[in-house]
mmCIF file of C-alpha atoms in Angstrom:
data_model
loop_
_atom_site.group_PDB
_atom_site.id
_atom_site.type_symbol
_atom_site.label_atom_id
_atom_site.label_comp_id
_atom_site.label_asym_id
_atom_site.label_seq_id
_atom_site.Cartn_x
_atom_site.Cartn_y
_atom_site.Cartn_z
ATOM 1 C CA MET A 109 132.841 -95.035 -27.914
ATOM 2 C CA ARG A 110 130.086 -95.665 -25.334
ATOM 3 C CA GLN A 111 127.396 -94.944 -27.926
ATOM 4 C CA ARG A 112 129.033 -97.353 -30.356
ATOM 5 C CA ILE A 113 129.151 -100.100 -27.723
ATOM 6 C CA GLU A 114 125.478 -99.487 -26.894
ATOM 7 C CA ARG A 115 124.520 -99.777 -30.564
ATOM 8 C CA LEU A 116 126.437 -103.043 -30.872
ATOM 9 C CA GLU A 117 124.796 -104.424 -27.720
ATOM 10 C CA GLN A 118 121.346 -103.433 -28.942
ATOM 11 C CA GLY A 119 122.040 -105.037 -32.297
ATOM 12 C CA SER A 120 123.182 -108.292 -30.726
ATOM 13 C CA SER A 121 120.027 -108.443 -28.567
ATOM 14 C CA ARG A 122 117.644 -108.258 -31.538
ATOM 15 C CA PRO A 123 115.992 -111.593 -32.285
ATOM 16 C CA ARG A 124 117.521 -113.320 -35.308
ATOM 17 C CA ALA A 125 115.555 -114.607 -38.239
ATOM 18 C CA VAL A 126 115.631 -118.384 -38.413
ATOM 19 C CA GLN A 127 115.213 -121.085 -41.034
ATOM 20 C CA PRO A 128 113.338 -124.025 -39.465
ATOM 21 C CA PHE A 129 114.141 -127.584 -40.439
ATOM 22 C CA GLY A 130 110.456 -128.411 -40.212
ATOM 23 C CA VAL A 131 111.267 -131.242 -37.775
ATOM 24 C CA ASP A 132 109.993 -130.375 -34.303
ATOM 25 C CA ALA A 133 112.463 -132.660 -32.542
ATOM 26 C CA ILE A 134 115.315 -130.636 -34.068
ATOM 27 C CA ASP A 135 113.813 -127.137 -34.171
ATOM 28 C CA ARG A 136 112.957 -127.116 -30.473
ATOM 29 C CA HIS A 137 116.674 -127.545 -29.663
ATOM 30 C CA LEU A 138 117.546 -124.411 -31.647
ATOM 31 C CA PRO A 139 117.005 -120.897 -30.203
ATOM 32 C CA GLY A 140 114.149 -119.275 -32.071
ATOM 33 C CA GLY A 141 112.956 -122.601 -33.443
ATOM 34 C CA GLY A 142 115.338 -122.950 -36.369
ATOM 35 C CA LEU A 143 118.773 -122.404 -37.839
ATOM 36 C CA ALA A 144 119.829 -118.788 -37.289
ATOM 37 C CA VAL A 145 120.091 -116.623 -40.409
ATOM 38 C CA GLY A 146 122.746 -113.908 -40.302
ATOM 39 C CA ALA A 147 125.117 -116.403 -38.744
ATOM 40 C CA LEU A 148 127.895 -118.881 -39.461
ATOM 41 C CA HIS A 149 127.343 -122.624 -39.037
ATOM 42 C CA GLU A 150 129.779 -125.533 -39.298
ATOM 43 C CA VAL A 151 129.159 -128.999 -40.734
ATOM 44 C CA ALA A 152 131.522 -131.981 -40.840
ATOM 45 C CA GLY A 153 131.399 -135.684 -41.572
ATOM 46 C CA GLY A 154 131.383 -138.029 -38.617
ATOM 47 C CA GLY A 155 134.487 -139.847 -39.873
ATOM 48 C CA ASN A 156 137.476 -139.298 -42.118
ATOM 49 C CA GLY A 157 135.991 -141.214 -45.051
ATOM 50 C CA ALA A 158 134.585 -139.788 -48.263
ATOM 51 C CA ILE A 159 131.086 -141.171 -47.563
ATOM 52 C CA ASP A 160 130.567 -139.176 -44.368
ATOM 53 C CA GLY A 161 132.148 -136.157 -46.045
ATOM 54 C CA ALA A 162 129.631 -136.422 -48.885
ATOM 55 C CA ALA A 163 126.792 -136.687 -46.372
ATOM 56 C CA ALA A 164 127.969 -133.458 -44.722
ATOM 57 C CA SER A 165 127.952 -131.708 -48.108
ATOM 58 C CA LEU A 166 124.441 -132.969 -48.854
ATOM 59 C CA PHE A 167 123.210 -131.787 -45.462
ATOM 60 C CA ALA A 168 124.656 -128.335 -46.192
ATOM 61 C CA ALA A 169 123.140 -128.397 -49.687
ATOM 62 C CA GLY A 170 119.710 -129.102 -48.211
ATOM 63 C CA ILE A 171 120.011 -126.096 -45.889
ATOM 64 C CA ALA A 172 121.132 -123.872 -48.766
ATOM 65 C CA ALA A 173 118.343 -125.217 -50.991
ATOM 66 C CA ARG A 174 115.710 -123.975 -48.537
ATOM 67 C CA SER A 175 117.117 -120.447 -48.582
ATOM 68 C CA ARG A 176 116.003 -117.828 -51.098
ATOM 69 C CA GLY A 177 118.250 -116.568 -53.852
ATOM 70 C CA LYS A 178 121.531 -117.656 -55.367
ATOM 71 C CA VAL A 179 124.007 -119.773 -53.420
ATOM 72 C CA LEU A 180 127.759 -119.086 -53.535
ATOM 73 C CA TRP A 181 129.747 -122.319 -53.085
ATOM 74 C CA CYS A 182 133.508 -121.879 -52.583
ATOM 75 C CA VAL A 183 135.857 -124.842 -53.105
ATOM 76 C CA VAL A 184 139.545 -125.664 -53.395
ATOM 77 C CA ARG A 185 139.121 -129.228 -54.658
ATOM 78 C CA GLN A 186 137.468 -129.947 -57.991
ATOM 79 C CA ASP A 187 135.244 -132.749 -56.727
ATOM 80 C CA LEU A 188 131.849 -131.186 -56.048
ATOM 81 C CA PHE A 189 129.254 -133.328 -57.881
ATOM 82 C CA ALA A 190 126.424 -131.046 -59.013
ATOM 83 C CA PRO A 191 123.866 -133.833 -59.748
ATOM 84 C CA ALA A 192 124.188 -135.045 -56.140
ATOM 85 C CA ILE A 193 123.449 -131.674 -54.554
ATOM 86 C CA ALA A 194 120.593 -131.251 -57.056
ATOM 87 C CA GLN A 195 119.032 -134.392 -55.550
ATOM 88 C CA ALA A 196 119.226 -132.605 -52.190
ATOM 89 C CA GLY A 197 117.143 -129.758 -53.638
ATOM 90 C CA LEU A 198 119.908 -127.361 -54.714
ATOM 91 C CA GLN A 199 119.486 -126.958 -58.469
ATOM 92 C CA PRO A 200 122.501 -126.037 -60.657
ATOM 93 C CA ASP A 201 120.968 -122.768 -61.870
ATOM 94 C CA ARG A 202 120.978 -121.451 -58.298
ATOM 95 C CA VAL A 203 124.648 -122.169 -57.579
ATOM 96 C CA ILE A 204 127.597 -119.881 -58.294
ATOM 97 C CA TYR A 205 130.815 -121.883 -58.007
ATOM 98 C CA VAL A 206 134.061 -120.246 -56.938
ATOM 99 C CA GLU A 207 137.261 -122.287 -57.213
ATOM 100 C CA THR A 208 140.299 -120.927 -55.386
ATOM 101 C CA GLY A 209 143.911 -122.010 -55.302
ATOM 102 C CA ASP A 210 144.191 -122.266 -51.530
ATOM 103 C CA GLU A 211 142.175 -121.911 -48.348
ATOM 104 C CA THR A 212 143.390 -118.383 -47.643
ATOM 105 C CA SER A 213 141.830 -117.226 -50.909
ATOM 106 C CA LEU A 214 138.740 -119.316 -50.205
ATOM 107 C CA LEU A 215 138.179 -117.645 -46.829
ATOM 108 C CA ALA A 216 138.495 -114.222 -48.495
ATOM 109 C CA CYS A 217 135.841 -115.183 -51.086
ATOM 110 C CA PHE A 218 133.672 -116.710 -48.347
ATOM 111 C CA GLU A 219 133.776 -113.481 -46.327
ATOM 112 C CA GLU A 220 133.155 -111.283 -49.370
ATOM 113 C CA GLY A 221 130.143 -113.396 -50.329
ATOM 114 C CA LEU A 222 128.662 -113.023 -46.846
ATOM 115 C CA ARG A 223 129.235 -109.259 -46.871
ATOM 116 C CA HIS A 224 127.504 -108.975 -50.253
ATOM 117 C CA GLY A 225 124.132 -109.550 -48.639
ATOM 118 C CA GLY A 226 122.236 -110.526 -51.792
ATOM 119 C CA LEU A 227 122.742 -114.285 -51.612
ATOM 120 C CA GLY A 228 120.551 -116.969 -50.129
ATOM 121 C CA ALA A 229 123.527 -118.754 -48.586
ATOM 122 C CA VAL A 230 127.315 -118.893 -48.829
ATOM 123 C CA VAL A 231 129.073 -122.243 -48.470
ATOM 124 C CA GLY A 232 132.819 -122.690 -48.044
ATOM 125 C CA GLU A 233 134.761 -125.979 -47.850
ATOM 126 C CA VAL A 234 137.702 -125.617 -45.469
ATOM 127 C CA ALA A 235 139.992 -127.972 -43.573
ATOM 128 C CA ARG A 236 141.005 -125.499 -40.878
ATOM 129 C CA LEU A 237 139.019 -122.648 -39.373
ATOM 130 C CA SER A 238 140.722 -120.472 -36.798
ATOM 131 C CA MET A 239 138.909 -118.382 -34.223
ATOM 132 C CA THR A 240 140.032 -115.220 -36.012
ATOM 133 C CA ALA A 241 138.772 -116.393 -39.412
ATOM 134 C CA SER A 242 135.476 -117.641 -37.977
ATOM 135 C CA ARG A 243 134.902 -114.333 -36.184
ATOM 136 C CA ARG A 244 135.378 -112.452 -39.441
ATOM 137 C CA LEU A 245 132.894 -114.752 -41.169
ATOM 138 C CA GLN A 246 130.415 -114.486 -38.306
ATOM 139 C CA LEU A 247 130.603 -110.673 -38.298
ATOM 140 C CA ALA A 248 130.181 -110.591 -42.080
ATOM 141 C CA ALA A 249 127.097 -112.818 -41.819
ATOM 142 C CA GLU A 250 125.632 -110.673 -39.027
ATOM 143 C CA SER A 251 126.252 -107.392 -40.839
ATOM 144 C CA ALA A 252 124.502 -108.434 -44.071
ATOM 145 C CA GLY A 253 122.043 -111.008 -42.702
ATOM 146 C CA GLY A 254 123.548 -113.860 -44.724
ATOM 147 C CA LEU A 255 123.554 -117.574 -44.005
ATOM 148 C CA GLY A 256 127.085 -118.981 -43.885
ATOM 149 C CA ILE A 257 127.916 -122.703 -43.874
ATOM 150 C CA ALA A 258 131.484 -123.881 -43.387
ATOM 151 C CA ILE A 259 131.924 -127.504 -44.471
ATOM 152 C CA ARG A 260 134.973 -128.887 -42.698
ATOM 153 C CA ARG A 261 136.931 -131.188 -45.013
ATOM 154 C CA TRP A 262 140.358 -132.552 -44.232
ATOM 155 C CA ARG A 263 143.059 -134.658 -45.823
ATOM 156 C CA ARG A 264 145.071 -135.425 -42.688
ATOM 157 C CA GLN A 265 144.191 -136.525 -39.169
ATOM 158 C CA ALA A 266 145.768 -133.328 -37.819
ATOM 159 C CA ASP A 267 143.194 -131.314 -39.771
ATOM 160 C CA ALA A 268 140.400 -133.447 -38.323
ATOM 161 C CA ALA A 269 141.631 -132.658 -34.818
ATOM 162 C CA ASP A 270 141.260 -128.957 -35.606
ATOM 163 C CA PHE A 271 137.471 -129.457 -35.727
ATOM 164 C CA GLY A 272 137.508 -129.808 -31.955
ATOM 165 C CA GLN A 273 138.953 -126.321 -31.454
ATOM 166 C CA PRO A 274 136.536 -123.502 -30.527
ATOM 167 C CA THR A 275 135.250 -121.166 -33.244
ATOM 168 C CA ALA A 276 132.734 -118.322 -33.467
ATOM 169 C CA SER A 277 130.156 -120.457 -35.297
ATOM 170 C CA VAL A 278 126.632 -120.370 -33.888
ATOM 171 C CA THR A 279 126.064 -124.106 -34.429
ATOM 172 C CA ARG A 280 128.307 -127.062 -35.220
ATOM 173 C CA TRP A 281 126.958 -130.256 -36.791
ATOM 174 C CA ARG A 282 128.414 -133.702 -37.467
ATOM 175 C CA VAL A 283 126.847 -136.075 -40.016
ATOM 176 C CA THR A 284 127.483 -139.836 -40.093
ATOM 177 C CA THR A 285 125.915 -142.209 -42.590
ATOM 178 C CA LEU A 286 123.710 -145.064 -41.386
ATOM 179 C CA PRO A 287 122.397 -148.118 -43.276
ATOM 180 C CA SER A 288 119.293 -147.385 -45.316
ATOM 181 C CA ARG A 289 116.013 -148.681 -43.995
ATOM 182 C CA PRO A 290 115.219 -152.103 -45.566
ATOM 183 C CA LEU A 291 112.477 -152.079 -48.177
ATOM 184 C CA PRO A 292 109.801 -154.779 -48.565
ATOM 185 C CA VAL A 293 110.880 -155.088 -52.208
ATOM 186 C CA PRO A 294 114.325 -155.225 -53.868
ATOM 187 C CA GLY A 295 115.965 -151.830 -53.948
ATOM 188 C CA VAL A 296 117.747 -149.206 -51.869
ATOM 189 C CA GLY A 297 115.802 -147.194 -49.331
ATOM 190 C CA ARG A 298 116.218 -143.504 -48.537
ATOM 191 C CA ALA A 299 119.626 -142.713 -47.071
ATOM 192 C CA ARG A 300 119.798 -142.171 -43.331
ATOM 193 C CA TRP A 301 122.143 -140.120 -41.172
ATOM 194 C CA HIS A 302 123.146 -139.860 -37.562
ATOM 195 C CA LEU A 303 122.948 -136.079 -37.123
ATOM 196 C CA GLU A 304 124.741 -134.577 -34.128
ATOM 197 C CA LEU A 305 124.273 -131.009 -32.959
ATOM 198 C CA ILE A 306 127.517 -130.856 -31.028
ATOM 199 C CA ARG A 307 127.471 -127.128 -30.329
ATOM 200 C CA CYS A 308 124.657 -124.597 -30.222
ATOM 201 C CA ARG A 309 125.070 -121.087 -28.875
ATOM 202 C CA ALA A 310 122.380 -120.438 -26.244
ATOM 203 C CA GLY A 311 121.106 -123.982 -26.810
ATOM 204 C CA GLU A 312 121.837 -127.595 -25.953
ATOM 205 C CA SER A 313 123.611 -130.392 -27.779
ATOM 206 C CA ALA A 314 121.538 -133.249 -29.174
ATOM 207 C CA ASP A 315 121.634 -136.043 -31.701
ATOM 208 C CA PHE A 316 119.034 -137.398 -34.112
ATOM 209 C CA GLU A 317 118.514 -140.266 -36.497
ATOM 210 C CA VAL A 318 117.162 -138.733 -39.694
ATOM 211 C CA GLU A 319 116.386 -139.549 -43.291
ATOM 212 C CA ALA A 320 118.562 -137.680 -45.780
ATOM 213 C CA CYS A 321 117.451 -134.599 -47.713
ATOM 214 C CA ASP A 322 114.655 -135.090 -50.219
ATOM 215 C CA ALA A 323 114.240 -133.206 -53.519
ATOM 216 C CA ALA A 324 113.104 -130.117 -51.589
ATOM 217 C CA GLY A 325 116.127 -130.125 -49.280
ATOM 218 C CA ARG A 326 114.149 -131.355 -46.272
ATOM 219 C CA ILE A 327 115.222 -133.986 -43.790
ATOM 220 C CA ALA A 328 112.836 -136.082 -41.690
ATOM 221 C CA LEU A 329 113.040 -138.201 -38.579
ATOM 222 C CA ALA A 330 113.849 -141.774 -39.488
ATOM 223 C CA ALA A 331 110.584 -143.667 -39.891
ATOM 224 C CA ASP A 332 111.345 -146.258 -37.219
ATOM 225 C CA VAL A 333 112.026 -143.398 -34.757
ATOM 226 C CA ALA A 334 109.081 -141.202 -35.758
ATOM 227 C CA ASP A 335 106.658 -144.156 -35.599
ATOM 228 C CA ARG A 336 107.900 -145.440 -32.235
ATOM 229 C CA PRO A 337 105.054 -145.586 -29.655
ATOM 230 C CA ALA A 338 105.220 -143.038 -26.855
ATOM 231 C CA GLU A 339 105.833 -145.775 -24.255
ATOM 232 C CA ALA A 340 108.774 -147.110 -26.228
ATOM 233 C CA GLN A 341 110.235 -143.618 -26.602
ATOM 234 C CA THR A 342 110.021 -143.065 -22.852
ATOM 235 C CA TRP A 343 111.737 -146.402 -22.180
ATOM 236 C CA TRP A 344 114.480 -145.706 -24.728
ATOM 237 C CA GLN A 345 115.171 -142.211 -23.336
ATOM 238 C CA SER A 346 115.408 -143.531 -19.777
ATOM 239 C CA ALA A 347 117.638 -146.423 -20.857
ATOM 240 C CA THR A 348 120.073 -144.111 -22.642
ATOM 241 C CA ALA A 349 120.051 -141.315 -20.073
#
């Protein structure tokens, strides 16, 4: 038993591989400089509306798009719009869709996909995620080195409240849509999000104003934030501290 505990402790102390966002302002808040691979992460919309929920799915799609290999996407509802996630860099030929009848079956498929070990990422859309279920998913991700993303979707306010309960996820993100940046010509600018890192194991919480995923699955700091002079940034940070 002692030897087994020592092996587990040694395994947990090994540095994890990470997948950087490529945005220094975000990566420096994450241990290792990126999103941990071999771990479970949670993503949710900032509100109860469909627009924020779609933004959360696109954020997850961008993360999955930057992984290598096939992506297993597990759903209960039949409303995932493939052309939209393709615009976030996740092409249809990389996605294996699994439709289940209920969330219990979905969690079983989610866990099995993470244990498989040959996938770039495994995504599961769930309303509720208990500590027990999240621990199983986290252990499965650790054992096979997979990247797990739980998209929290809910139909009722009670389900939304469940998002505040603790889980074993390494990070927890919340995505809220913002107005697009005005263009000098008629048209719609690149979508923008208010991205909140509300939990990060061994790291700190933070929030960012970003431009939505491009065709390669990459986000970027919103232009009016990235281009802000250093003096203005210092003033804004002190004013909001």
